[in-house]
Coordinates of C-alpha atoms in Angstrom, one line a residue:
M1 CA -121.1 -195.1 122.3
V2 CA -121.5 -191.3 121.9
S3 CA -125.2 -190.3 121.8
K4 CA -126.5 -188.0 119.1
R5 CA -126.8 -184.3 119.8
Q6 CA -130.2 -182.8 120.1
F7 CA -130.6 -179.4 118.5
K8 CA -132.6 -177.7 115.8
A9 CA -131.6 -174.7 113.8
E10 CA -133.7 -173.0 111.2
R11 CA -131.3 -170.2 110.4
I12 CA -127.7 -171.3 109.9
V13 CA -124.4 -169.6 109.0
V14 CA -121.9 -171.8 107.3
K15 CA -118.2 -170.7 107.2
V16 CA -116.0 -172.5 104.8
G17 CA -112.2 -172.0 105.0
T18 CA -109.7 -171.6 102.3
S19 CA -108.3 -175.1 103.1
T20 CA -111.6 -176.6 102.0
L21 CA -111.8 -174.7 98.7
V22 CA -108.1 -174.7 97.7
H23 CA -105.7 -177.6 97.4
E24 CA -102.2 -177.4 98.8
N25 CA -100.9 -176.9 95.3
G26 CA -103.1 -173.8 94.9
K27 CA -105.7 -175.4 92.6
L28 CA -109.4 -175.2 93.4
N29 CA -111.0 -178.2 95.1
L30 CA -113.9 -178.5 92.7
K31 CA -115.2 -181.6 94.4
A32 CA -115.5 -179.8 97.7
L33 CA -117.0 -176.8 96.1
D34 CA -119.7 -178.9 94.3
Q35 CA -120.5 -180.8 97.5
L36 CA -120.9 -177.5 99.4
C37 CA -123.3 -176.0 96.8
Y38 CA -125.3 -179.2 96.6
T39 CA -125.6 -179.5 100.4
L40 CA -126.5 -175.9 101.1
T41 CA -129.1 -176.0 98.3
G42 CA -130.6 -179.0 100.0
L43 CA -130.9 -177.1 103.3
V44 CA -132.8 -174.3 101.6
N45 CA -135.1 -176.8 99.9
E46 CA -135.8 -178.2 103.4
G47 CA -137.0 -174.7 104.4
R48 CA -133.9 -173.6 106.3
E49 CA -132.3 -170.2 105.9
V50 CA -128.6 -170.3 105.1
V51 CA -125.8 -167.7 104.9
L52 CA -122.5 -168.7 103.6
V53 CA -119.3 -167.0 104.7
S54 CA -116.7 -168.0 102.3
S55 CA -112.9 -167.6 102.5
G56 CA -110.8 -168.4 99.5
A57 CA -110.5 -165.2 97.4
I58 CA -106.8 -164.6 98.0
G59 CA -106.1 -168.4 97.8
V60 CA -107.9 -168.5 94.4
G61 CA -106.1 -165.4 93.3
M62 CA -102.7 -167.0 94.2
G63 CA -103.6 -170.0 92.1
R64 CA -104.6 -167.8 89.1
V65 CA -101.3 -165.9 89.0
G66 CA -99.1 -168.9 89.9
L67 CA -98.0 -167.8 93.4
H68 CA -97.2 -170.6 95.9
E69 CA -96.7 -168.4 99.0
R70 CA -99.0 -165.7 100.3
P71 CA -97.2 -162.3 99.8
Q72 CA -96.6 -160.0 102.7
A73 CA -97.3 -156.7 100.9
I74 CA -100.9 -155.5 101.5
S75 CA -101.2 -154.2 98.0
A76 CA -100.4 -157.6 96.6
Q77 CA -102.9 -159.3 98.9
Q78 CA -105.5 -156.7 97.8
A79 CA -104.8 -157.4 94.1
L80 CA -105.0 -161.2 94.7
A81 CA -108.3 -160.7 96.5
A82 CA -109.7 -158.8 93.5
I83 CA -108.6 -161.5 91.1
G84 CA -109.8 -164.4 93.2
Q85 CA -113.1 -163.0 94.4
S86 CA -114.5 -162.7 90.9
G87 CA -113.3 -166.1 90.0
L88 CA -114.7 -167.6 93.2
M89 CA -118.1 -166.1 92.7
A90 CA -118.2 -167.2 89.1
L91 CA -117.7 -170.8 90.2
Y92 CA -120.3 -170.4 93.0
Q93 CA -122.8 -169.0 90.4
Q94 CA -122.1 -171.9 88.1
R95 CA -122.5 -174.6 90.7
F96 CA -125.4 -173.2 92.6
T97 CA -127.3 -172.5 89.3
L98 CA -126.8 -176.2 88.4
Y99 CA -128.9 -177.1 91.5
G100 CA -131.4 -174.3 90.9
Q101 CA -130.3 -172.1 93.8
R102 CA -130.1 -168.4 93.7
I103 CA -127.2 -166.6 95.4
A104 CA -126.0 -163.1 96.2
Q105 CA -122.6 -161.6 96.9
V106 CA -122.1 -159.5 100.1
L107 CA -118.8 -157.9 100.7
L108 CA -118.3 -156.4 104.2
T109 CA -115.8 -154.4 106.2
H110 CA -115.7 -154.1 110.0
D111 CA -116.9 -150.5 109.8
V112 CA -120.1 -151.5 108.0
L113 CA -121.2 -153.5 111.0
A114 CA -119.7 -151.1 113.6
Y115 CA -121.9 -148.1 112.6
P116 CA -125.6 -148.5 113.5
T117 CA -127.0 -147.1 110.2
S118 CA -124.9 -149.2 107.8
R119 CA -125.4 -152.2 110.2
Q120 CA -129.1 -151.9 109.9
N121 CA -129.0 -151.5 106.2
T122 CA -126.9 -154.6 105.9
L123 CA -129.3 -156.6 108.1
N124 CA -132.3 -155.4 106.0
S125 CA -130.6 -156.6 102.8
L126 CA -129.7 -160.0 104.3
E127 CA -133.2 -160.5 105.8
R128 CA -134.8 -159.8 102.4
L129 CA -132.4 -162.2 100.6
L130 CA -133.2 -164.9 103.1
Q131 CA -136.9 -164.2 102.8
W132 CA -136.6 -164.8 99.0
G133 CA -134.8 -168.1 99.6
V134 CA -131.5 -166.6 98.3
I135 CA -128.1 -167.7 99.9
P136 CA -126.0 -164.6 100.6
I137 CA -122.3 -165.4 100.1
V138 CA -120.4 -163.1 102.5
N139 CA -116.7 -162.3 102.4
E140 CA -114.6 -159.5 103.7
N141 CA -113.9 -156.7 101.2
D142 CA -110.2 -157.3 101.2
V143 CA -109.6 -154.9 98.4
V144 CA -110.4 -151.9 100.6
A145 CA -110.1 -153.4 104.2
V146 CA -106.5 -152.8 105.4
D147 CA -105.0 -152.6 108.9
E148 CA -103.0 -149.4 108.1
L149 CA -106.1 -147.2 107.8
D150 CA -106.9 -144.9 110.8
H151 CA -110.3 -146.5 111.4
K152 CA -110.8 -150.2 112.0
T153 CA -111.9 -151.8 108.7
K154 CA -110.8 -155.4 109.0
F155 CA -112.4 -158.2 110.9
G156 CA -108.9 -159.9 110.9
D157 CA -110.2 -163.2 109.5
N158 CA -113.3 -164.8 108.3
D159 CA -113.7 -166.8 111.5
Q160 CA -114.5 -163.5 113.2
L161 CA -116.6 -162.3 110.3
S162 CA -118.7 -165.5 110.5
A163 CA -119.4 -164.9 114.2
S164 CA -120.3 -161.3 113.5
V165 CA -122.7 -162.4 110.7
A166 CA -124.3 -165.0 112.9
S167 CA -124.9 -162.4 115.5
L168 CA -126.2 -159.9 113.0
V169 CA -128.8 -162.2 111.5
D170 CA -129.6 -163.9 114.8
A171 CA -128.6 -167.4 113.6
E172 CA -129.0 -170.2 116.0
L173 CA -126.0 -172.1 114.7
L174 CA -122.6 -171.4 113.1
I175 CA -121.1 -174.3 111.3
M176 CA -117.4 -173.8 110.8
L177 CA -115.7 -176.1 108.3
S178 CA -111.9 -176.3 108.6
D179 CA -109.0 -178.6 107.9
I180 CA -109.2 -180.4 111.2
D181 CA -111.8 -182.8 112.7
G182 CA -112.6 -180.5 115.6
F183 CA -111.0 -179.1 118.7
Y184 CA -108.3 -181.3 120.4
D185 CA -106.6 -181.0 123.7
K186 CA -103.3 -180.8 121.8
N187 CA -102.2 -180.5 118.2
P188 CA -103.2 -183.9 116.6
R189 CA -100.6 -183.3 113.8
K190 CA -97.8 -183.5 116.4
F191 CA -99.3 -185.7 119.2
A192 CA -100.7 -189.1 118.4
D193 CA -102.6 -189.2 121.7
A194 CA -104.5 -186.0 121.1
K195 CA -108.1 -186.3 122.2
L196 CA -111.0 -184.7 120.4
Y197 CA -113.5 -182.7 122.5
Q198 CA -117.1 -183.7 121.6
R199 CA -118.6 -180.7 123.4
I200 CA -117.2 -177.5 125.0
R201 CA -119.6 -175.6 127.2
A202 CA -117.2 -172.8 128.3
I203 CA -113.8 -171.7 127.1
D204 CA -111.3 -171.6 130.0
E205 CA -107.5 -171.1 130.2
K206 CA -106.9 -174.8 129.4
I207 CA -108.9 -174.6 126.2
L208 CA -107.2 -171.3 125.2
E209 CA -103.8 -172.8 125.8
A210 CA -104.6 -175.8 123.6
G211 CA -105.8 -173.5 120.8
G212 CA -102.5 -172.0 119.5
G213 CA -101.2 -172.2 116.0
Q214 CA -101.8 -170.7 112.5
G215 CA -103.8 -171.8 109.5
T216 CA -102.5 -172.9 106.1
K217 CA -100.3 -170.9 103.8
F218 CA -103.3 -169.9 101.7
G219 CA -105.5 -168.7 104.6
T220 CA -105.2 -166.6 107.7
G221 CA -107.2 -168.4 110.4
G222 CA -105.9 -170.7 113.1
M223 CA -107.5 -172.5 116.0
A224 CA -107.1 -169.4 118.2
T225 CA -109.4 -167.4 115.9
K226 CA -112.0 -170.2 115.9
L227 CA -112.0 -170.2 119.7
K228 CA -112.6 -166.4 119.6
A229 CA -115.5 -166.9 117.4
A230 CA -116.8 -169.7 119.6
Q231 CA -116.5 -167.4 122.7
R232 CA -118.8 -164.9 121.0
M233 CA -121.3 -167.6 120.1
L234 CA -121.4 -169.0 123.6
A235 CA -121.7 -165.5 125.1
E236 CA -124.7 -164.9 122.9
D237 CA -126.3 -168.3 123.7
R238 CA -125.7 -169.5 120.2
M239 CA -124.1 -172.8 119.0
M240 CA -121.0 -173.4 116.9
L241 CA -120.0 -176.6 115.3
L242 CA -116.3 -177.0 114.2
A243 CA -115.7 -179.9 111.8
N244 CA -113.6 -181.0 108.9
G245 CA -114.6 -179.5 105.6
K246 CA -112.8 -182.0 103.4
E247 CA -116.2 -183.4 102.5
P248 CA -118.7 -180.6 102.9
M249 CA -121.6 -183.0 102.8
I250 CA -120.7 -183.6 106.5
I251 CA -123.1 -180.7 107.1
D252 CA -126.0 -183.0 106.7
E253 CA -124.6 -185.5 109.2
L254 CA -123.9 -182.6 111.7
L255 CA -127.4 -181.4 111.4
A256 CA -128.8 -184.9 111.8
G257 CA -127.0 -185.0 115.2
E258 CA -124.1 -187.3 114.4
P259 CA -121.3 -186.8 117.0
L260 CA -118.8 -185.4 114.6
G261 CA -116.5 -182.4 115.2
T262 CA -116.8 -180.3 118.3
L263 CA -120.0 -178.6 119.4
F264 CA -119.6 -175.4 121.3
A265 CA -122.8 -174.9 123.3
K266 CA -123.9 -174.3 126.9

């Protein structure tokens, strides 16, 4: 029998992937969205401070315009992000309001956190929102953040963004919800004997080798990007939990110490 984990976190960053929010057919997963809003509101009501890093803007945009494959053209992705971000925030506003929770939208680029003045201004804003009991909903500003620009504007994916946000606000824990139960020693979709890691204390070559692969057709992240985020958390003596976001209410079980997903902690 696996024992319960023992940890306490008052300030938490939750990262939800596109695979949680958008069905394979491109339609929004309203059940998951509602569970997420309900659960995070409950955490705030308990006295915790929560930042939500939400993917899904491009995926929602694809569904709105009827695309089934993510386009390669940067301009098309930017346009889809513009369409999807407004729709996604409208749904978040609707669902969180139902539970009496206030939210705020925060769109970031890499440059904002790379430069000391804008980084401090962002932190000041986030700290005030958390002080007021508001859940900041953070996403990358995909409409303006593109790789082709001379300066580095993109985080690359929201896995890296969530780790950067956790570092910025000094969160004890990053909960990353994905389309997989945790980190395995090999791809569980290909190998029936794949074993789930309950806890990873350090990321070595063996772990990195097992973490190849890409995300879904609607998202950008794969296991390699999650490991990179975990590396940062471990280096900063923070914790990261990787778990399946199909039922976002799993967050309550994770925080109760149930041995679900994979815990990255020293």
